[in-house]
Amino acid sequence: MPYFKKMVGTLCYLSPLDPGDAARLTEWLNDRDVAESLAIAPQVISLPREREVLERLCREEASFAIVDSQTDSLLGVCGLTHVDHVNRTAELGIFIGEKSRWGKGYGTQATRLLLEFAFSLLNLNSVMLQVYDFNERAIRCYQKCGFSTVGRRREARLIAGRAHDVVVMDILAREFAGAGRTG
Ligand SMILES: CC(C)(COP(=O)(O)OP(=O)(O)OC[C@H]1O[C@@H](n2cnc3c(N)ncnc32)[C@H](O)[C@@H]1OP(=O)(O)O)[C@@H](O)C(=O)NCCC(=O)NCCS
């Protein structure tokens, strides 16, 4: 697939999404290990449906493919939703679909590149996210980028009969400019 270097890091870069990646994303989003950390876990994601979603996301302002800088291959997807230009806020989402690449720094760098885009190019001020309490790798990744915990919605995620809290985290532009960019 053709990728384009919109936000560039050493390990990975963020490219506009390509609808031609629908099959790869469908494979990842039906993988339970990937999906259980995301809100879409109970959904059955078909290839035509994923194509539709991708076509829509391609037209939105802040959805990106995460691409390996060394091999130019797709690693995952990240983006901003609920972008509000009046209040300068948005919500961040990310997944690395290639499980063998977890824990190697790609998520942290992709999150930082997305925050750089949010704060420096979209001129947003506050970015929030929601993460399940069991997802320690993601929480650590977000902390490294400068996010702090705002609060938790208790027992709001039910998986296999077990309730988990939804942790809400946020970061302000000035905090990212301070520690989040490199910390
Ligand atoms: C969450 C996600 C984006 C993080 O990206 P990543 O590339 O795996 O994360 P990174 O390697 O950049 O950072 C992970 C950090 O957590 C640490 N970590 C890894 N596994 C951990 C665990 N089980 N418990 C605690 N910390 C852990 C790593 O050591 C690293 O911290 P360090 O640099 O201080 O050593 C990625 O794992 C992913 O897509 N997971 C599946 C989908 C998902 O959870 N999306 C987020 C939903 S909110």
CSV table of C-alpha atoms and ligand atoms in Angstrom, one decimal:
chain,number,residue,atom,x,y,z
A,1,MET,CA,0.0,0.0,0.0
A,2,PRO,CA,1.2,3.5,-0.6
A,3,TYR,CA,2.0,5.3,2.7
A,4,PHE,CA,2.8,9.0,3.1
A,5,LYS,CA,4.9,10.6,5.9
A,6,LYS,CA,2.6,13.0,7.6
A,7,MET,CA,4.1,12.8,11.1
A,8,VAL,CA,7.5,11.2,11.3
A,9,GLY,CA,9.3,9.5,14.1
A,10,THR,CA,12.4,7.2,14.3
A,11,LEU,CA,10.5,3.9,14.8
A,12,CYS,CA,7.3,4.7,12.9
A,13,TYR,CA,5.4,7.4,11.0
A,14,LEU,CA,1.8,8.4,10.7
A,15,SER,CA,0.3,8.2,7.2
A,16,PRO,CA,-3.2,8.9,5.9
A,17,LEU,CA,-5.3,5.7,6.0
A,18,ASP,CA,-5.7,3.6,2.9
A,19,PRO,CA,-9.0,1.7,2.3
A,20,GLY,CA,-6.8,-1.0,0.7
A,21,ASP,CA,-5.7,-2.0,4.2
A,22,ALA,CA,-9.2,-3.2,5.1
A,23,ALA,CA,-8.4,-6.9,5.0
A,24,ARG,CA,-5.4,-6.5,7.4
A,25,LEU,CA,-7.4,-4.4,9.8
A,26,THR,CA,-10.3,-6.9,9.7
A,27,GLU,CA,-7.9,-9.7,10.6
A,28,TRP,CA,-6.6,-7.7,13.6
A,29,LEU,CA,-9.9,-6.4,14.8
A,30,ASN,CA,-11.3,-10.0,15.0
A,31,ASP,CA,-8.3,-11.1,17.0
A,32,ARG,CA,-9.5,-11.4,20.6
A,33,ASP,CA,-6.2,-10.3,22.1
A,34,VAL,CA,-6.4,-7.0,20.2
A,35,ALA,CA,-10.1,-6.4,20.4
A,36,GLU,CA,-10.6,-7.0,24.2
A,37,SER,CA,-8.7,-3.8,24.9
A,38,LEU,CA,-11.0,-1.9,22.5
A,39,ALA,CA,-14.6,-1.0,22.7
A,40,ILE,CA,-15.4,-3.0,19.6
A,41,ALA,CA,-14.8,-6.4,21.1
A,42,PRO,CA,-18.4,-7.7,21.0
A,43,GLN,CA,-18.8,-6.6,17.4
A,44,VAL,CA,-18.2,-9.0,14.4
A,45,ILE,CA,-16.3,-7.0,12.0
A,46,SER,CA,-16.7,-8.1,8.4
A,47,LEU,CA,-14.5,-7.1,5.5
A,48,PRO,CA,-17.3,-5.0,3.8
A,49,ARG,CA,-18.0,-3.2,7.0
A,50,GLU,CA,-14.4,-2.5,7.7
A,51,ARG,CA,-14.1,-1.1,4.2
A,52,GLU,CA,-17.0,1.2,4.8
A,53,VAL,CA,-15.5,2.4,8.1
A,54,LEU,CA,-12.1,3.0,6.5
A,55,GLU,CA,-13.7,4.9,3.6
A,56,ARG,CA,-15.4,7.2,6.2
A,57,LEU,CA,-12.2,7.6,8.3
A,58,CYS,CA,-10.2,8.5,5.3
A,59,ARG,CA,-12.4,11.5,4.8
A,60,GLU,CA,-12.0,12.6,8.5
A,61,GLU,CA,-9.4,15.0,9.6
A,62,ALA,CA,-7.3,13.0,12.1
A,63,SER,CA,-7.2,9.2,11.4
A,64,PHE,CA,-3.8,7.7,10.6
A,65,ALA,CA,-2.1,4.4,9.7
A,66,ILE,CA,0.9,3.7,11.9
A,67,VAL,CA,3.7,2.5,9.6
A,68,ASP,CA,7.0,0.9,10.5
A,69,SER,CA,9.8,3.4,9.4
A,70,GLN,CA,12.2,0.5,8.5
A,71,THR,CA,9.9,-1.6,6.4
A,72,ASP,CA,7.1,0.7,5.4
A,73,SER,CA,4.6,-1.9,6.6
A,74,LEU,CA,1.4,-1.3,8.5
A,75,LEU,CA,1.5,-1.7,12.3
A,76,GLY,CA,-1.9,-0.3,13.4
A,77,VAL,CA,-4.1,2.7,13.4
A,78,CYS,CA,-4.5,5.7,15.6
A,79,GLY,CA,-6.6,8.9,15.5
A,80,LEU,CA,-8.6,11.6,17.1
A,81,THR,CA,-12.4,11.5,17.4
A,82,HIS,CA,-14.9,14.0,18.8
A,83,VAL,CA,-12.7,16.9,17.6
A,84,ASP,CA,-14.2,20.1,19.0
A,85,HIS,CA,-12.6,23.2,17.5
A,86,VAL,CA,-14.6,25.5,19.8
A,87,ASN,CA,-13.4,24.0,23.0
A,88,ARG,CA,-10.2,22.7,21.4
A,89,THR,CA,-10.7,19.1,22.7
A,90,ALA,CA,-10.6,15.6,21.2
A,91,GLU,CA,-10.5,11.9,22.2
A,92,LEU,CA,-7.5,9.7,21.3
A,93,GLY,CA,-7.7,6.1,20.2
A,94,ILE,CA,-4.9,3.7,19.1
A,95,PHE,CA,-4.1,0.1,18.4
A,96,ILE,CA,-1.0,-1.8,17.2
A,97,GLY,CA,-2.5,-4.8,15.4
A,98,GLU,CA,0.7,-6.6,14.9
A,99,LYS,CA,1.0,-8.4,18.3
A,100,SER,CA,4.7,-9.3,17.9
A,101,ARG,CA,5.4,-5.5,17.9
A,102,TRP,CA,3.8,-4.8,21.3
A,103,GLY,CA,6.1,-3.5,24.0
A,104,LYS,CA,8.7,-2.2,21.6
A,105,GLY,CA,8.0,1.5,21.7
A,106,TYR,CA,5.9,1.9,18.6
A,107,GLY,CA,2.7,2.8,20.6
A,108,THR,CA,4.4,5.4,22.6
A,109,GLN,CA,6.0,7.0,19.6
A,110,ALA,CA,2.7,6.9,17.6
A,111,THR,CA,0.8,8.4,20.5
A,112,ARG,CA,3.4,11.2,20.7
A,113,LEU,CA,3.2,11.9,17.0
A,114,LEU,CA,-0.6,12.0,17.2
A,115,LEU,CA,-0.4,14.4,20.2
A,116,GLU,CA,2.1,16.6,18.2
A,117,PHE,CA,-0.4,16.7,15.4
A,118,ALA,CA,-3.3,17.5,17.8
A,119,PHE,CA,-1.5,20.3,19.7
A,120,SER,CA,0.8,21.8,17.1
A,121,LEU,CA,-1.2,21.5,13.9
A,122,LEU,CA,-4.9,21.3,15.0
A,123,ASN,CA,-4.1,23.7,17.8
A,124,LEU,CA,-6.1,21.6,20.3
A,125,ASN,CA,-5.7,22.2,24.0
A,126,SER,CA,-7.0,19.0,25.7
A,127,VAL,CA,-6.9,15.4,24.6
A,128,MET,CA,-8.5,12.6,26.6
A,129,LEU,CA,-8.8,8.9,26.3
A,130,GLN,CA,-10.5,5.9,27.9
A,131,VAL,CA,-8.6,2.7,28.8
A,132,TYR,CA,-9.6,-0.4,30.6
A,133,ASP,CA,-8.0,-0.9,34.0
A,134,PHE,CA,-6.4,-4.3,33.1
A,135,ASN,CA,-4.6,-2.7,30.1
A,136,GLU,CA,-1.3,-2.0,32.0
A,137,ARG,CA,0.8,-1.7,28.8
A,138,ALA,CA,-1.5,1.0,27.4
A,139,ILE,CA,-1.7,2.9,30.7
A,140,ARG,CA,2.1,2.9,30.9
A,141,CYS,CA,2.4,4.0,27.3
A,142,TYR,CA,0.0,6.9,28.0
A,143,GLN,CA,1.8,7.9,31.2
A,144,LYS,CA,5.1,8.1,29.3
A,145,CYS,CA,3.4,10.5,26.8
A,146,GLY,CA,2.4,12.7,29.7
A,147,PHE,CA,-1.3,11.7,30.3
A,148,SER,CA,-2.5,11.6,33.8
A,149,THR,CA,-5.6,9.9,35.3
A,150,VAL,CA,-8.7,12.1,35.6
A,151,GLY,CA,-10.9,9.4,37.2
A,152,ARG,CA,-12.4,6.1,36.7
A,153,ARG,CA,-15.9,4.9,35.8
A,154,ARG,CA,-16.3,1.9,38.0
A,155,GLU,CA,-17.4,-1.5,36.6
A,156,ALA,CA,-18.3,-0.1,33.2
A,157,ARG,CA,-16.7,-2.8,31.1
A,158,LEU,CA,-18.0,-6.4,31.4
A,159,ILE,CA,-15.8,-9.2,29.9
A,160,ALA,CA,-16.7,-12.8,30.5
A,161,GLY,CA,-18.7,-12.0,33.6
A,162,ARG,CA,-16.0,-9.9,35.2
A,163,ALA,CA,-16.4,-6.1,35.6
A,164,HIS,CA,-13.5,-3.7,34.9
A,165,ASP,CA,-13.2,0.0,35.5
A,166,VAL,CA,-12.8,2.4,32.6
A,167,VAL,CA,-9.9,4.8,33.4
A,168,VAL,CA,-10.2,8.3,32.0
A,169,MET,CA,-6.9,10.0,31.2
A,170,ASP,CA,-6.1,13.4,29.7
A,171,ILE,CA,-3.3,15.7,28.7
A,172,LEU,CA,-3.1,19.5,28.0
A,173,ALA,CA,-1.0,21.1,25.3
A,174,ARG,CA,1.3,22.8,27.9
A,175,GLU,CA,1.9,19.4,29.6
A,176,PHE,CA,2.9,17.8,26.4
A,177,ALA,CA,5.2,20.7,25.5
A,178,GLY,CA,6.8,20.1,29.0
A,179,ALA,CA,7.3,16.4,29.6
A,180,GLY,CA,5.1,14.4,27.3
A,181,ARG,CA,7.1,15.0,24.1
A,182,THR,CA,10.2,13.3,25.4
A,183,GLY,CA,9.4,12.0,29.0
B,1,LIG,C1,-1.6,-0.1,23.9
B,1,LIG,C2,-0.6,-0.1,22.8
B,1,LIG,C3,-1.0,0.9,21.8
B,1,LIG,C4,0.8,0.3,23.4
B,1,LIG,O1,1.8,0.3,22.4
B,1,LIG,P1,3.1,-0.6,22.6
B,1,LIG,O2,4.0,-0.3,21.4
B,1,LIG,O3,2.8,-2.0,22.9
B,1,LIG,O4,3.7,0.1,23.9
B,1,LIG,P2,5.2,0.7,24.2
B,1,LIG,O5,6.2,-0.4,23.9
B,1,LIG,O6,5.3,2.0,23.5
B,1,LIG,O7,5.0,1.0,25.7
B,1,LIG,C5,4.5,0.1,26.6
B,1,LIG,C6,5.1,0.3,28.0
B,1,LIG,O8,4.4,-0.6,28.9
B,1,LIG,C7,5.3,-1.5,29.5
B,1,LIG,N1,4.6,-2.8,29.5
B,1,LIG,C8,4.5,-3.8,28.6
B,1,LIG,N2,3.7,-4.8,29.1
B,1,LIG,C9,3.3,-4.4,30.3
B,1,LIG,C10,2.5,-5.0,31.3
B,1,LIG,N3,1.9,-6.2,31.1
B,1,LIG,N4,2.3,-4.3,32.5
B,1,LIG,C11,2.9,-3.1,32.7
B,1,LIG,N5,3.7,-2.5,31.8
B,1,LIG,C12,3.9,-3.1,30.6
B,1,LIG,C13,6.5,-1.6,28.5
B,1,LIG,O9,7.6,-2.0,29.2
B,1,LIG,C14,6.6,-0.1,28.1
B,1,LIG,O10,7.1,0.7,29.2
B,1,LIG,P3,8.6,1.1,29.3
B,1,LIG,O11,9.0,1.7,28.0
B,1,LIG,O12,8.7,2.0,30.5
B,1,LIG,O13,9.4,-0.2,29.5
B,1,LIG,C15,-0.4,-1.5,22.1
B,1,LIG,O14,0.1,-2.5,23.0
B,1,LIG,C16,-1.8,-2.0,21.6
B,1,LIG,O15,-2.2,-1.6,20.5
B,1,LIG,N6,-2.4,-3.0,22.3
B,1,LIG,C17,-3.7,-3.5,21.9
B,1,LIG,C18,-4.8,-2.5,21.7
B,1,LIG,C19,-4.9,-1.5,22.8
B,1,LIG,O16,-4.8,-1.9,24.0
B,1,LIG,N7,-5.2,-0.3,22.5
B,1,LIG,C20,-5.3,0.8,23.5
B,1,LIG,C21,-6.7,0.8,24.0
B,1,LIG,S1,-7.0,2.1,25.2
